[in-house]
XYZ file of C-alpha atoms in Angstrom:
195
model
C 118.822 75.154 101.409
C 116.652 72.444 99.414
C 115.485 74.272 96.298
C 111.389 74.671 97.342
C 112.545 76.766 100.129
C 115.287 79.053 97.836
C 111.766 79.769 94.971
C 110.176 81.939 97.801
C 113.200 83.373 98.275
C 113.382 83.981 95.364
C 108.942 85.513 94.981
C 110.691 87.941 98.267
C 113.574 89.218 96.012
C 110.997 89.690 92.590
C 108.143 91.011 95.326
C 110.562 93.995 96.984
C 108.763 97.816 96.563
C 110.602 99.546 94.110
C 108.117 101.659 92.992
C 106.500 102.782 95.580
C 109.437 103.166 98.240
C 111.317 105.411 94.996
C 107.572 106.645 95.272
C 107.190 107.838 99.368
C 110.257 108.966 98.637
C 110.873 110.633 96.177
C 107.410 112.493 95.849
C 106.030 113.698 98.666
C 105.088 110.071 100.337
C 102.620 109.741 97.327
C 101.472 106.541 96.947
C 101.502 105.003 93.793
C 98.938 102.596 93.280
C 96.483 105.281 93.560
C 99.060 107.421 91.730
C 98.410 107.350 87.727
C 97.513 103.854 86.518
C 97.988 102.607 90.026
C 100.100 100.482 88.320
C 103.559 100.007 91.372
C 106.167 99.637 88.052
C 108.772 101.731 86.814
C 106.556 103.483 84.077
C 103.892 104.735 86.531
C 106.375 106.043 87.849
C 108.470 107.899 85.959
C 105.289 109.559 84.016
C 103.089 110.668 87.340
C 105.931 110.427 89.933
C 108.932 111.865 88.034
C 112.087 110.216 86.120
C 114.494 109.539 89.170
C 111.282 107.617 90.709
C 111.200 105.940 87.040
C 114.817 104.725 86.691
C 115.501 103.948 89.841
C 112.865 101.783 89.995
C 113.448 100.086 86.252
C 116.610 99.446 87.694
C 115.801 97.715 90.791
C 113.376 95.367 89.479
C 115.508 94.095 86.449
C 118.418 93.956 90.059
C 115.534 92.204 91.544
C 115.215 89.541 89.120
C 118.891 88.627 88.197
C 119.784 88.782 91.254
C 117.257 85.470 92.031
C 118.192 83.811 88.670
C 121.879 84.660 89.270
C 122.009 83.586 93.099
C 120.063 80.244 92.559
C 122.777 79.512 89.261
C 125.671 80.394 92.643
C 123.829 78.247 95.272
C 122.523 74.556 92.524
C 125.799 74.444 90.818
C 124.112 76.453 87.946
C 120.996 73.320 87.921
C 118.596 75.197 84.775
C 115.844 73.659 86.529
C 116.514 76.254 88.894
C 117.352 79.085 87.848
C 114.537 79.233 85.696
C 111.669 78.114 87.943
C 113.474 80.519 90.315
C 113.334 84.020 86.943
C 109.041 82.554 87.536
C 108.742 82.462 90.731
C 110.761 86.002 91.163
C 108.487 88.485 88.314
C 105.832 86.611 90.248
C 107.059 88.038 93.647
C 106.962 91.757 92.097
C 103.869 91.158 90.027
C 101.889 89.968 92.811
C 103.386 91.770 96.288
C 102.488 90.367 99.463
C 103.572 93.691 101.395
C 100.898 95.399 99.054
C 98.355 93.455 98.403
C 99.402 90.876 96.220
C 99.117 94.401 93.732
C 102.943 95.388 91.530
C 103.889 95.537 88.446
C 103.404 94.243 85.371
C 106.959 92.426 85.625
C 108.548 94.084 82.106
C 111.788 94.573 83.629
C 111.328 92.082 85.884
C 111.129 89.010 83.552
C 114.326 91.232 81.430
C 116.626 91.377 85.097
C 115.715 87.924 84.624
C 116.302 86.891 81.162
C 119.474 88.771 81.270
C 121.973 86.004 83.446
C 118.883 83.266 82.093
C 119.068 83.632 78.878
C 120.031 86.840 77.421
C 119.600 86.153 73.450
C 115.932 85.380 73.830
C 114.571 88.901 74.928
C 115.780 89.243 70.630
C 113.433 88.355 69.297
C 110.674 88.620 72.184
C 111.693 92.827 71.228
C 111.768 92.029 67.409
C 107.898 90.595 67.998
C 106.634 93.868 70.420
C 108.087 96.270 67.690
C 106.687 94.975 64.584
C 103.776 94.056 67.136
C 103.459 98.541 67.455
C 104.330 98.962 64.469
C 101.317 96.818 63.152
C 98.655 96.985 65.847
C 100.050 100.426 67.467
C 98.980 99.069 71.347
C 101.775 98.819 73.700
C 99.863 96.669 75.657
C 99.188 94.713 73.408
C 102.425 95.023 71.205
C 104.018 93.558 74.742
C 101.028 91.215 75.281
C 102.343 89.263 71.714
C 106.018 89.952 73.209
C 106.200 87.621 75.389
C 103.656 84.991 73.428
C 107.184 84.520 71.508
C 109.507 84.106 74.262
C 108.940 80.400 74.443
C 108.877 79.215 72.023
C 112.479 81.587 71.785
C 113.662 79.914 74.793
C 112.498 76.680 73.754
C 114.517 76.879 69.738
C 117.715 79.280 71.864
C 118.065 76.472 74.497
C 118.654 73.810 71.258
C 115.187 71.680 72.299
C 114.402 71.762 75.856
C 111.361 71.581 77.021
C 112.672 72.625 80.537
C 112.726 76.033 78.761
C 109.699 76.892 76.798
C 108.264 75.929 80.125
C 110.446 78.484 81.855
C 109.419 81.046 79.072
C 106.001 80.016 79.058
C 105.563 79.767 82.699
C 107.294 84.795 82.283
C 104.897 84.713 79.414
C 101.818 83.474 81.837
C 102.802 86.259 84.611
C 103.252 88.815 82.458
C 100.450 88.629 79.504
C 98.066 87.911 83.400
C 99.145 91.691 84.404
C 98.056 92.975 80.981
C 95.212 90.588 80.498
C 92.677 93.521 80.839
C 94.271 96.579 78.714
C 94.215 93.732 75.837
C 90.617 92.870 76.166
C 90.007 96.534 75.627
C 92.079 96.517 72.757
C 90.444 93.730 72.130
C 86.782 95.629 72.679
C 88.276 98.000 69.717
C 91.012 100.517 72.065
C 93.871 101.395 70.716
C 96.033 103.520 71.900
C 99.119 103.451 72.416
C 101.189 103.827 76.027
């Protein structure tokens, strides 16, 4: 399979609508898109449908990202370019699912899953930046943005100064920050809320 075709498959793996399906199954037929915040992700499912739906969604989202990168490594002999591109493709698939009118989650779980296979040590600096941001800014959305802003730098440094790793980190950061943009604008305008 040509790597470009595999990226389409990675996108489809990421697009598996876990929150939507688990909410339908465990939430009495509810549609996650009209429940709570309307976000098609684990946190919304956890808060507004229940722990089972939220935990299953979170684990599946982690698994989607991990599977897309792991499979790329197996099929392409550990090619870092294909694995990195697969990570970004899976997160894009999660954030913009074709099955739900390009609605989706915010990409945190899928990114963490992808990174757990691709470059697990890069997760730690992003988490530290998130925690520091949360302590200083008192806003979880802004803190997520801060954490993912640190990711390309962390991946570049941990990857030995490889521009490829930095670009993969940038791709993941852009995909996640894009889904937090409206909340970030609200924070900048003065709404400070831990969610």
